[in-house]
CSV table of C-alpha atoms in Angstrom, one decimal:
chain,number,residue,atom,x,y,z
A,23,MET,CA,0.0,0.0,0.0
A,24,ASP,CA,1.4,3.4,-0.9
A,25,PRO,CA,2.0,5.7,2.0
A,26,GLN,CA,-0.6,8.5,2.4
A,27,PRO,CA,0.7,11.9,1.3
A,28,VAL,CA,1.1,14.4,4.1
A,29,SER,CA,-1.3,17.3,3.5
A,30,THR,CA,0.1,20.8,4.0
A,31,SER,CA,-1.6,24.1,4.6
A,32,SER,CA,-1.4,27.2,2.3
A,33,TRP,CA,-0.7,30.8,3.2
A,34,ALA,CA,-4.3,31.7,2.2
A,35,GLN,CA,-5.6,29.3,4.8
A,36,PHE,CA,-3.2,30.7,7.3
A,37,TRP,CA,-4.3,34.3,6.8
A,38,ASP,CA,-8.0,33.2,6.8
A,39,ALA,CA,-7.5,31.8,10.4
A,40,TYR,CA,-4.8,34.4,11.5
A,41,GLU,CA,-6.9,35.5,14.5
A,42,LEU,CA,-6.8,32.0,15.8
A,43,PHE,CA,-3.0,31.7,15.5
A,44,ARG,CA,-2.1,35.2,16.5
A,45,ASP,CA,-1.8,34.7,20.3
A,46,PRO,CA,0.2,31.5,20.3
A,47,MET,CA,2.6,33.0,17.7
A,48,LEU,CA,3.1,36.2,19.8
A,49,CYS,CA,3.6,34.1,22.9
A,50,ALA,CA,6.2,32.0,21.2
A,51,LEU,CA,8.0,35.1,19.9
A,52,VAL,CA,8.1,36.8,23.3
A,53,ALA,CA,9.0,33.7,25.3
A,54,GLY,CA,11.7,32.7,22.8
A,55,SER,CA,13.3,36.2,22.8
A,56,VAL,CA,13.4,36.6,26.6
A,57,LEU,CA,14.5,33.0,27.3
A,58,GLY,CA,17.2,33.4,24.5
A,59,PHE,CA,18.5,36.5,26.3
A,60,LEU,CA,18.6,34.8,29.7
A,61,GLY,CA,20.1,31.6,28.2
A,62,VAL,CA,23.5,33.4,27.8
A,63,TYR,CA,23.7,33.5,31.6
A,64,VAL,CA,22.4,29.9,31.9
A,65,VAL,CA,25.1,28.5,29.5
A,66,LEU,CA,28.1,30.6,30.5
A,67,ARG,CA,27.4,30.0,34.2
A,68,ARG,CA,27.0,26.3,33.5
A,69,MET,CA,23.4,26.2,34.8
A,70,VAL,CA,22.0,24.1,31.9
A,71,PHE,CA,20.4,21.6,34.3
A,72,VAL,CA,19.0,24.4,36.4
A,73,SER,CA,16.8,25.3,33.5
A,74,ALA,CA,15.8,21.6,33.1
A,75,ALA,CA,14.9,21.2,36.8
A,76,VAL,CA,13.0,24.5,36.9
A,77,THR,CA,10.9,23.6,33.8
A,78,GLN,CA,10.0,20.3,35.3
A,79,SER,CA,9.0,22.0,38.5
A,80,ALA,CA,6.7,24.3,36.5
A,81,GLY,CA,5.0,21.2,35.1
A,82,LEU,CA,4.5,19.9,38.6
A,83,GLY,CA,3.0,23.2,39.6
A,84,VAL,CA,0.4,23.0,36.8
A,85,ALA,CA,-0.4,19.4,37.8
A,86,LEU,CA,-0.8,20.4,41.4
A,87,ALA,CA,-3.1,23.3,40.5
A,88,PHE,CA,-5.4,20.9,38.5
A,89,TYR,CA,-5.3,18.4,41.4
A,90,ALA,CA,-6.3,21.1,43.9
A,91,GLU,CA,-9.2,22.2,41.7
A,92,ILE,CA,-10.5,18.7,41.0
A,93,HIS,CA,-10.0,16.9,44.3
A,94,LEU,CA,-9.8,19.6,47.0
A,95,GLY,CA,-12.2,22.2,45.5
A,96,MET,CA,-9.6,24.9,45.7
A,97,HIS,CA,-9.2,27.1,42.6
A,98,VAL,CA,-5.6,27.7,41.8
A,99,ASP,CA,-4.7,29.3,38.5
A,100,PRO,CA,-2.3,26.8,36.7
A,101,THR,CA,-0.1,29.7,35.7
A,102,VAL,CA,0.2,30.7,39.4
A,103,GLY,CA,1.0,27.0,40.2
A,104,ALA,CA,3.7,26.9,37.5
A,105,VAL,CA,5.4,30.2,38.6
A,106,ALA,CA,5.2,29.3,42.3
A,107,LEU,CA,6.9,25.9,41.9
A,108,ALA,CA,9.4,27.3,39.4
A,109,LEU,CA,10.4,30.0,41.9
A,110,VAL,CA,10.5,27.5,44.8
A,111,ALA,CA,12.8,25.3,42.8
A,112,THR,CA,15.0,28.3,41.9
A,113,MET,CA,15.3,29.3,45.5
A,114,LEU,CA,16.2,25.7,46.6
A,115,LEU,CA,18.9,25.5,43.8
A,116,MET,CA,20.4,28.7,45.1
A,117,MET,CA,21.3,27.0,48.4
A,118,ASP,CA,24.8,25.9,49.0
A,119,PRO,CA,24.6,22.1,48.6
A,120,ALA,CA,27.9,21.6,50.5
A,121,ARG,CA,25.9,22.0,53.7
A,122,LEU,CA,24.0,18.9,52.9
A,123,ARG,CA,27.2,17.1,51.8
A,124,LEU,CA,25.9,17.1,48.2
A,125,THR,CA,27.4,18.4,45.0
A,126,ARG,CA,25.6,21.0,42.8
A,127,GLU,CA,25.1,18.3,40.1
A,128,SER,CA,23.5,15.8,42.5
A,129,LEU,CA,21.1,18.4,43.9
A,130,LEU,CA,20.1,19.3,40.3
A,131,GLY,CA,19.6,15.6,39.5
A,132,LEU,CA,17.5,15.1,42.6
A,133,ALA,CA,15.3,18.1,41.8
A,134,TYR,CA,14.8,17.1,38.2
A,135,ALA,CA,14.0,13.5,38.9
A,136,PHE,CA,11.6,14.3,41.8
A,137,THR,CA,9.6,17.0,40.0
A,138,GLY,CA,9.4,14.9,36.8
A,139,GLY,CA,8.2,11.8,38.6
A,140,ALA,CA,5.8,13.7,40.9
A,141,ALA,CA,4.2,15.4,37.8
A,142,ILE,CA,3.5,12.0,36.3
A,143,LEU,CA,2.0,10.7,39.6
A,144,VAL,CA,-0.2,13.7,40.1
A,145,GLY,CA,-1.2,13.7,36.5
A,146,ASP,CA,-2.3,10.1,36.9
A,147,ARG,CA,-4.9,11.2,39.4
A,148,ILE,CA,-6.3,14.0,37.2
A,149,SER,CA,-7.2,12.1,34.0
A,150,GLN,CA,-9.7,14.9,33.2
A,151,GLU,CA,-6.7,17.2,32.5
A,152,ALA,CA,-4.3,14.6,31.1
A,153,HIS,CA,-3.9,16.5,27.8
A,154,ASP,CA,-2.9,19.7,29.6
A,155,ILE,CA,-0.2,17.7,31.6
A,156,GLN,CA,1.1,16.2,28.4
A,157,GLY,CA,1.2,19.7,26.9
A,158,ILE,CA,3.2,21.0,29.8
A,159,LEU,CA,5.7,18.2,29.7
A,160,PHE,CA,6.3,17.9,26.0
A,161,GLY,CA,5.0,21.2,24.5
A,162,THR,CA,1.9,21.4,22.4
A,163,ALA,CA,1.2,25.2,22.3
A,164,VAL,CA,-1.3,24.8,19.5
A,165,LEU,CA,-3.5,27.4,21.2
A,166,VAL,CA,-2.5,29.9,23.9
A,167,GLU,CA,-5.2,31.7,26.0
A,168,ARG,CA,-5.1,35.5,26.2
A,169,PRO,CA,-4.3,35.5,30.0
A,170,GLN,CA,-1.3,33.2,29.3
A,171,LEU,CA,-0.1,35.6,26.5
A,172,LEU,CA,-0.5,38.6,28.9
A,173,ALA,CA,1.4,36.8,31.7
A,174,VAL,CA,4.3,35.9,29.3
A,175,THR,CA,4.4,39.5,27.8
A,176,TRP,CA,4.3,41.3,31.2
A,177,ALA,CA,6.9,39.0,32.8
A,178,GLY,CA,9.2,39.3,29.7
A,179,ALA,CA,8.9,43.0,29.5
A,180,LEU,CA,9.7,43.5,33.2
A,181,ILE,CA,12.6,41.1,33.1
A,182,LEU,CA,14.1,42.6,30.0
A,183,PHE,CA,13.7,46.1,31.4
A,184,ILE,CA,15.6,45.2,34.7
A,185,HIS,CA,18.3,43.3,32.8
A,186,LEU,CA,19.0,46.0,30.3
A,187,TRP,CA,19.0,48.6,33.1
A,188,TRP,CA,21.5,46.6,35.2
A,189,PHE,CA,23.3,45.0,32.3
A,190,ARG,CA,26.8,45.9,33.4
A,191,GLY,CA,26.3,44.9,37.0
A,192,LEU,CA,24.6,41.6,36.2
A,193,THR,CA,27.3,40.6,33.6
A,194,PHE,CA,30.1,41.7,35.9
A,195,ALA,CA,28.8,39.8,38.9
A,196,SER,CA,28.0,36.7,36.7
A,197,PHE,CA,31.4,36.4,34.9
A,198,ASP,CA,33.9,38.0,37.3
A,199,ARG,CA,32.6,37.5,40.8
A,200,ILE,CA,35.8,38.3,42.6
A,201,GLY,CA,36.2,41.6,40.6
A,202,ALA,CA,32.6,42.4,41.4
A,203,HIS,CA,33.2,41.9,45.1
A,204,VAL,CA,36.3,44.1,44.9
A,205,GLN,CA,34.3,46.8,43.2
A,206,GLY,CA,31.7,46.6,46.0
A,207,LEU,CA,28.8,45.3,43.9
A,208,PRO,CA,26.0,43.5,45.7
A,209,VAL,CA,26.8,40.1,44.1
A,210,ARG,CA,24.3,38.0,46.1
A,211,MET,CA,21.5,40.4,45.3
A,212,LEU,CA,22.3,40.4,41.6
A,213,ASP,CA,22.5,36.6,41.7
A,214,ALA,CA,19.0,36.5,43.3
A,215,VAL,CA,17.7,38.8,40.6
A,216,LEU,CA,19.1,36.6,37.9
A,217,MET,CA,17.7,33.4,39.4
A,218,ILE,CA,14.3,34.9,40.1
A,219,SER,CA,14.2,36.1,36.5
A,220,ILE,CA,14.9,32.6,35.2
A,221,GLY,CA,12.3,31.0,37.5
A,222,LEU,CA,9.6,33.6,36.7
A,223,MET,CA,10.1,33.4,32.9
A,224,VAL,CA,10.4,29.7,32.8
A,225,GLY,CA,7.2,29.3,34.9
A,226,VAL,CA,4.9,31.5,32.8
A,227,SER,CA,6.4,30.2,29.5
A,228,ALA,CA,6.1,26.5,30.5
A,229,ARG,CA,2.4,26.9,31.3
A,230,ALA,CA,1.8,28.5,27.9
A,231,LEU,CA,4.1,26.6,25.6
A,232,GLY,CA,5.3,23.4,27.4
A,233,ALA,CA,8.5,22.4,29.1
A,234,LEU,CA,10.4,21.1,26.1
A,235,PRO,CA,10.4,24.2,23.9
A,236,VAL,CA,11.1,26.4,27.0
A,237,PHE,CA,14.1,24.3,27.8
A,238,ALA,CA,15.3,24.5,24.2
A,239,PHE,CA,14.9,28.3,24.0
A,240,SER,CA,16.8,28.8,27.2
A,241,ILE,CA,19.8,26.7,26.1
A,242,LEU,CA,20.1,26.2,22.4
A,243,SER,CA,19.7,29.9,21.4
A,244,ALA,CA,22.7,30.8,23.6
A,245,LEU,CA,24.7,27.9,22.3
A,246,ALA,CA,24.3,29.1,18.8
A,247,ALA,CA,25.3,32.7,19.7
A,248,LEU,CA,28.3,31.7,21.8
A,249,MET,CA,29.7,29.6,18.9
A,250,LEU,CA,30.4,32.8,16.9
A,251,ASP,CA,32.8,34.3,19.5
A,252,LEU,CA,31.3,37.7,19.4
A,253,ARG,CA,31.5,40.5,22.0
A,254,LEU,CA,29.1,40.0,24.9
A,255,PRO,CA,26.4,42.5,23.9
A,256,TRP,CA,26.3,41.1,20.4
A,257,THR,CA,26.1,37.6,21.9
A,258,PHE,CA,23.0,38.6,24.0
A,259,LEU,CA,21.4,40.2,20.9
A,260,LEU,CA,22.0,37.2,18.7
A,261,SER,CA,20.8,34.8,21.3
A,262,THR,CA,17.6,36.8,21.7
A,263,LEU,CA,17.0,36.8,17.9
A,264,ALA,CA,17.7,33.0,17.7
A,265,GLY,CA,15.1,32.4,20.4
A,266,ALA,CA,12.6,34.6,18.6
A,267,ILE,CA,13.2,32.8,15.3
A,268,SER,CA,12.9,29.4,17.0
A,269,GLY,CA,9.6,30.3,18.7
A,270,LEU,CA,7.9,31.9,15.7
A,271,GLY,CA,9.5,29.9,13.0
A,272,GLY,CA,8.8,26.6,14.8
A,273,TYR,CA,5.1,27.5,15.1
A,274,LEU,CA,4.9,28.3,11.4
A,275,PHE,CA,6.7,25.1,10.4
A,276,ALA,CA,4.4,23.1,12.6
A,277,TYR,CA,1.3,24.7,11.0
A,278,PHE,CA,2.3,24.3,7.4
A,279,TYR,CA,3.7,20.7,7.7
A,280,ASN,CA,1.3,19.4,10.3
A,281,PHE,CA,3.9,18.7,13.0
A,282,PRO,CA,3.6,19.1,16.8
A,283,VAL,CA,4.5,22.7,17.8
A,284,GLY,CA,6.8,22.0,20.7
A,285,GLY,CA,8.9,19.5,18.8
A,286,SER,CA,9.1,21.8,15.7
A,287,GLN,CA,10.3,24.7,17.9
A,288,THR,CA,12.9,22.5,19.6
A,289,VAL,CA,14.2,21.0,16.3
A,290,LEU,CA,14.4,24.5,14.7
A,291,ALA,CA,16.4,25.8,17.7
A,292,THR,CA,18.8,22.8,17.1
A,293,ALA,CA,19.1,23.6,13.4
A,294,ILE,CA,20.1,27.2,14.3
A,295,VAL,CA,22.9,25.7,16.5
A,296,ALA,CA,24.0,23.6,13.5
A,297,LEU,CA,24.0,26.7,11.3
A,298,ALA,CA,26.1,28.6,13.8
A,299,PHE,CA,28.5,25.6,13.9
A,300,GLY,CA,28.8,25.8,10.1
A,301,VAL,CA,29.4,29.6,10.2
A,302,ARG,CA,32.1,29.1,12.8
A,303,GLY,CA,33.8,26.5,10.6
A,304,VAL,CA,33.8,28.9,7.7
A,305,LYS,CA,35.3,31.7,9.8
A,306,GLN,CA,38.1,29.4,11.1
A,307,PHE,CA,38.8,28.3,7.5
A,308,VAL,CA,39.0,31.9,6.2
A,309,THR,CA,41.2,32.9,9.1
A,310,ARG,CA,43.6,30.0,8.5
A,311,ALA,CA,43.7,30.8,4.8
A,312,ARG,CA,44.7,34.4,5.4
A,313,ALA,CA,47.4,33.4,7.9
Protein backbone atom coordinates (compact mmCIF):
# COMPACT_ATOMS: atom_id res chain seq x y z
CA MET A 1 0.00 0.00 0.00
CA ASP A 2 1.36 3.41 -0.94
CA PRO A 3 1.95 5.74 2.00
CA GLN A 4 -0.64 8.49 2.41
CA PRO A 5 0.73 11.90 1.33
CA VAL A 6 1.07 14.45 4.12
CA SER A 7 -1.32 17.34 3.52
CA THR A 8 0.09 20.82 3.96
CA SER A 9 -1.62 24.14 4.56
CA SER A 10 -1.39 27.21 2.34
CA TRP A 11 -0.71 30.85 3.18
CA ALA A 12 -4.29 31.69 2.16
CA GLN A 13 -5.62 29.25 4.79
CA PHE A 14 -3.18 30.68 7.32
CA TRP A 15 -4.31 34.29 6.80
CA ASP A 16 -7.98 33.24 6.85
CA ALA A 17 -7.46 31.81 10.36
CA TYR A 18 -4.85 34.37 11.49
CA GLU A 19 -6.94 35.52 14.47
CA LEU A 20 -6.82 31.97 15.81
CA PHE A 21 -3.02 31.68 15.51
CA ARG A 22 -2.05 35.22 16.52
CA ASP A 23 -1.84 34.72 20.29
CA PRO A 24 0.25 31.51 20.27
CA MET A 25 2.64 33.03 17.71
CA LEU A 26 3.09 36.21 19.77
CA CYS A 27 3.57 34.13 22.92
CA ALA A 28 6.24 31.98 21.24
CA LEU A 29 7.96 35.11 19.89
CA VAL A 30 8.11 36.83 23.30
CA ALA A 31 9.03 33.71 25.28
CA GLY A 32 11.72 32.69 22.78
CA SER A 33 13.25 36.18 22.80
CA VAL A 34 13.43 36.62 26.59
CA LEU A 35 14.53 33.04 27.28
CA GLY A 36 17.16 33.38 24.55
CA PHE A 37 18.50 36.47 26.32
CA LEU A 38 18.56 34.76 29.73
CA GLY A 39 20.07 31.65 28.16
CA VAL A 40 23.46 33.36 27.78
CA TYR A 41 23.69 33.50 31.59
CA VAL A 42 22.44 29.92 31.89
CA VAL A 43 25.05 28.50 29.51
CA LEU A 44 28.05 30.64 30.52
CA ARG A 45 27.41 30.00 34.23
CA ARG A 46 27.03 26.27 33.51
CA MET A 47 23.45 26.16 34.78
CA VAL A 48 22.00 24.11 31.92
CA PHE A 49 20.42 21.58 34.28
CA VAL A 50 19.04 24.39 36.43
CA SER A 51 16.81 25.29 33.50
CA ALA A 52 15.78 21.64 33.07
CA ALA A 53 14.91 21.24 36.76
CA VAL A 54 12.97 24.52 36.87
CA THR A 55 10.91 23.63 33.78
CA GLN A 56 10.03 20.26 35.31
CA SER A 57 9.02 22.04 38.52
CA ALA A 58 6.73 24.32 36.54
CA GLY A 59 5.05 21.24 35.07
CA LEU A 60 4.52 19.87 38.58
CA GLY A 61 3.04 23.22 39.62
CA VAL A 62 0.44 23.02 36.84
CA ALA A 63 -0.42 19.42 37.78
CA LEU A 64 -0.85 20.38 41.45
CA ALA A 65 -3.11 23.30 40.48
CA PHE A 66 -5.40 20.95 38.55
CA TYR A 67 -5.33 18.44 41.42
CA ALA A 68 -6.33 21.11 43.94
CA GLU A 69 -9.20 22.22 41.68
CA ILE A 70 -10.54 18.72 41.03
CA HIS A 71 -9.99 16.89 44.33
CA LEU A 72 -9.78 19.63 46.96
CA GLY A 73 -12.20 22.19 45.55
CA MET A 74 -9.56 24.92 45.69
CA HIS A 75 -9.22 27.15 42.65
CA VAL A 76 -5.56 27.74 41.83
CA ASP A 77 -4.68 29.26 38.45
CA PRO A 78 -2.32 26.82 36.66
CA THR A 79 -0.06 29.72 35.69
CA VAL A 80 0.24 30.68 39.37
CA GLY A 81 1.05 27.05 40.18
CA ALA A 82 3.73 26.91 37.47
CA VAL A 83 5.37 30.16 38.57
CA ALA A 84 5.20 29.28 42.29
CA LEU A 85 6.86 25.88 41.89
CA ALA A 86 9.42 27.29 39.44
CA LEU A 87 10.40 29.99 41.95
CA VAL A 88 10.52 27.48 44.83
CA ALA A 89 12.83 25.27 42.78
CA THR A 90 14.97 28.28 41.88
CA MET A 91 15.32 29.28 45.54
CA LEU A 92 16.25 25.73 46.57
CA LEU A 93 18.86 25.49 43.81
CA MET A 94 20.44 28.72 45.05
CA MET A 95 21.28 27.01 48.36
CA ASP A 96 24.83 25.88 49.03
CA PRO A 97 24.65 22.07 48.56
CA ALA A 98 27.90 21.57 50.49
CA ARG A 99 25.91 22.04 53.74
CA LEU A 100 24.01 18.86 52.88
CA ARG A 101 27.20 17.06 51.79
CA LEU A 102 25.94 17.12 48.20
CA THR A 103 27.41 18.43 44.98
CA ARG A 104 25.59 20.95 42.80
CA GLU A 105 25.07 18.33 40.09
CA SER A 106 23.55 15.80 42.50
CA LEU A 107 21.14 18.42 43.87
CA LEU A 108 20.07 19.31 40.33
CA GLY A 109 19.58 15.64 39.45
CA LEU A 110 17.51 15.14 42.60
CA ALA A 111 15.27 18.12 41.81
CA TYR A 112 14.84 17.11 38.15
CA ALA A 113 14.00 13.47 38.91
CA PHE A 114 11.64 14.25 41.80
CA THR A 115 9.62 16.95 40.03
CA GLY A 116 9.39 14.95 36.80
CA GLY A 117 8.23 11.82 38.62
CA ALA A 118 5.83 13.74 40.87
CA ALA A 119 4.24 15.45 37.85
CA ILE A 120 3.53 12.05 36.31
CA LEU A 121 2.05 10.70 39.58
CA VAL A 122 -0.17 13.73 40.12
CA GLY A 123 -1.18 13.67 36.46
CA ASP A 124 -2.28 10.06 36.86
CA ARG A 125 -4.89 11.21 39.41
CA ILE A 126 -6.34 13.96 37.22
CA SER A 127 -7.17 12.15 34.02
CA GLN A 128 -9.66 14.91 33.17
CA GLU A 129 -6.74 17.25 32.46
CA ALA A 130 -4.29 14.65 31.12
CA HIS A 131 -3.91 16.49 27.80
CA ASP A 132 -2.87 19.67 29.64
CA ILE A 133 -0.23 17.74 31.62
CA GLN A 134 1.12 16.21 28.41
CA GLY A 135 1.18 19.68 26.89
CA ILE A 136 3.20 21.04 29.78
CA LEU A 137 5.73 18.22 29.73
CA PHE A 138 6.25 17.93 25.98
CA GLY A 139 4.99 21.20 24.52
CA THR A 140 1.90 21.42 22.36
CA ALA A 141 1.21 25.17 22.32
CA VAL A 142 -1.32 24.84 19.51
CA LEU A 143 -3.53 27.39 21.25
CA VAL A 144 -2.54 29.92 23.89
CA GLU A 145 -5.21 31.66 25.95
CA ARG A 146 -5.11 35.45 26.22
CA PRO A 147 -4.28 35.46 30.00
CA GLN A 148 -1.27 33.22 29.29
CA LEU A 149 -0.07 35.56 26.54
CA LEU A 150 -0.45 38.56 28.85
CA ALA A 151 1.43 36.79 31.66
CA VAL A 152 4.35 35.94 29.33
CA THR A 153 4.39 39.45 27.83
CA TRP A 154 4.32 41.33 31.16
CA ALA A 155 6.89 39.04 32.78
CA GLY A 156 9.15 39.25 29.73
CA ALA A 157 8.91 43.04 29.51
CA LEU A 158 9.69 43.46 33.23
CA ILE A 159 12.64 41.06 33.09
CA LEU A 160 14.15 42.65 29.97
CA PHE A 161 13.74 46.13 31.45
CA ILE A 162 15.58 45.19 34.67
CA HIS A 163 18.30 43.26 32.83
CA LEU A 164 18.99 46.02 30.31
CA TRP A 165 18.99 48.62 33.10
CA TRP A 166 21.45 46.61 35.24
CA PHE A 167 23.26 44.98 32.33
CA ARG A 168 26.79 45.94 33.38
CA GLY A 169 26.28 44.92 37.00
CA LEU A 170 24.63 41.62 36.18
CA THR A 171 27.25 40.59 33.64
CA PHE A 172 30.12 41.73 35.85
CA ALA A 173 28.78 39.81 38.86
CA SER A 174 28.04 36.74 36.74
CA PHE A 175 31.36 36.36 34.94
CA ASP A 176 33.89 37.99 37.31
CA ARG A 177 32.57 37.50 40.84
CA ILE A 178 35.85 38.33 42.56
CA GLY A 179 36.22 41.55 40.60
CA ALA A 180 32.60 42.44 41.35
CA HIS A 181 33.18 41.89 45.09
CA VAL A 182 36.28 44.10 44.95
CA GLN A 183 34.29 46.84 43.20
CA GLY A 184 31.66 46.65 45.97
CA LEU A 185 28.79 45.31 43.85
CA PRO A 186 25.97 43.46 45.71
CA VAL A 187 26.79 40.12 44.09
CA ARG A 188 24.34 38.03 46.12
CA MET A 189 21.46 40.37 45.34
CA LEU A 190 22.34 40.37 41.62
CA ASP A 191 22.50 36.55 41.70
CA ALA A 192 19.04 36.50 43.28
CA VAL A 193 17.67 38.84 40.58
CA LEU A 194 19.06 36.58 37.87
CA MET A 195 17.70 33.36 39.39
CA ILE A 196 14.27 34.85 40.09
CA SER A 197 14.17 36.12 36.50
CA ILE A 198 14.88 32.62 35.19
CA GLY A 199 12.31 31.02 37.51
CA LEU A 200 9.59 33.56 36.67
CA MET A 201 10.09 33.44 32.90
CA VAL A 202 10.37 29.66 32.79
CA GLY A 203 7.23 29.31 34.92
CA VAL A 204 4.93 31.48 32.83
CA SER A 205 6.37 30.21 29.53
CA ALA A 206 6.15 26.52 30.47
CA ARG A 207 2.44 26.93 31.31
CA ALA A 208 1.77 28.49 27.90
CA LEU A 209 4.13 26.57 25.60
CA GLY A 210 5.32 23.44 27.44
CA ALA A 211 8.55 22.44 29.15
CA LEU A 212 10.36 21.05 26.09
CA PRO A 213 10.42 24.20 23.90
CA VAL A 214 11.06 26.39 26.97
CA PHE A 215 14.14 24.34 27.80
CA ALA A 216 15.28 24.55 24.16
CA PHE A 217 14.85 28.35 24.01
CA SER A 218 16.84 28.82 27.24
CA ILE A 219 19.78 26.65 26.14
CA LEU A 220 20.08 26.21 22.38
CA SER A 221 19.73 29.88 21.39
CA ALA A 222 22.66 30.82 23.62
CA LEU A 223 24.75 27.89 22.33
CA ALA A 224 24.30 29.14 18.76
CA ALA A 225 25.26 32.71 19.67
CA LEU A 226 28.29 31.70 21.76
CA MET A 227 29.71 29.59 18.91
CA LEU A 228 30.37 32.76 16.92
CA ASP A 229 32.79 34.26 19.50
CA LEU A 230 31.27 37.73 19.39
CA ARG A 231 31.50 40.47 22.00
CA LEU A 232 29.13 39.96 24.93
CA PRO A 233 26.45 42.54 23.93
CA TRP A 234 26.28 41.07 20.41
CA THR A 235 26.07 37.57 21.90
CA PHE A 236 23.04 38.58 23.98
CA LEU A 237 21.42 40.21 20.93
CA LEU A 238 22.04 37.23 18.67
CA SER A 239 20.78 34.76 21.28
CA THR A 240 17.61 36.85 21.68
CA LEU A 241 17.04 36.80 17.91
CA ALA A 242 17.72 33.04 17.72
CA GLY A 243 15.13 32.44 20.44
CA ALA A 244 12.57 34.60 18.61
CA ILE A 245 13.17 32.77 15.32
CA SER A 246 12.90 29.38 17.04
CA GLY A 247 9.60 30.27 18.69
CA LEU A 248 7.87 31.93 15.74
CA GLY A 249 9.50 29.89 12.97
CA GLY A 250 8.82 26.62 14.78
CA TYR A 251 5.14 27.49 15.08
CA LEU A 252 4.87 28.30 11.36
CA PHE A 253 6.73 25.12 10.40
CA ALA A 254 4.39 23.06 12.57
CA TYR A 255 1.34 24.72 11.00
CA PHE A 256 2.34 24.31 7.37
CA TYR A 257 3.68 20.74 7.67
CA ASN A 258 1.29 19.41 10.34
CA PHE A 259 3.87 18.65 13.03
CA PRO A 260 3.60 19.09 16.83
CA VAL A 261 4.49 22.66 17.78
CA GLY A 262 6.82 22.00 20.72
CA GLY A 263 8.89 19.47 18.78
CA SER A 264 9.09 21.79 15.75
CA GLN A 265 10.32 24.70 17.87
CA THR A 266 12.93 22.50 19.55
CA VAL A 267 14.22 21.05 16.27
CA LEU A 268 14.42 24.51 14.67
CA ALA A 269 16.44 25.76 17.67
CA THR A 270 18.80 22.81 17.13
CA ALA A 271 19.06 23.62 13.41
CA ILE A 272 20.15 27.17 14.31
CA VAL A 273 22.92 25.67 16.47
CA ALA A 274 24.01 23.57 13.48
CA LEU A 275 23.98 26.69 11.26
CA ALA A 276 26.12 28.56 13.80
CA PHE A 277 28.51 25.61 13.86
CA GLY A 278 28.83 25.84 10.07
CA VAL A 279 29.44 29.61 10.19
CA ARG A 280 32.10 29.09 12.85
CA GLY A 281 33.81 26.50 10.62
CA VAL A 282 33.82 28.90 7.66
CA LYS A 283 35.26 31.70 9.82
CA GLN A 284 38.05 29.45 11.06
CA PHE A 285 38.80 28.29 7.48
CA VAL A 286 39.02 31.87 6.20
CA THR A 287 41.22 32.90 9.13
CA ARG A 288 43.65 30.04 8.50
CA ALA A 289 43.71 30.77 4.75
CA ARG A 290 44.69 34.38 5.43
CA ALA A 291 47.41 33.41 7.92
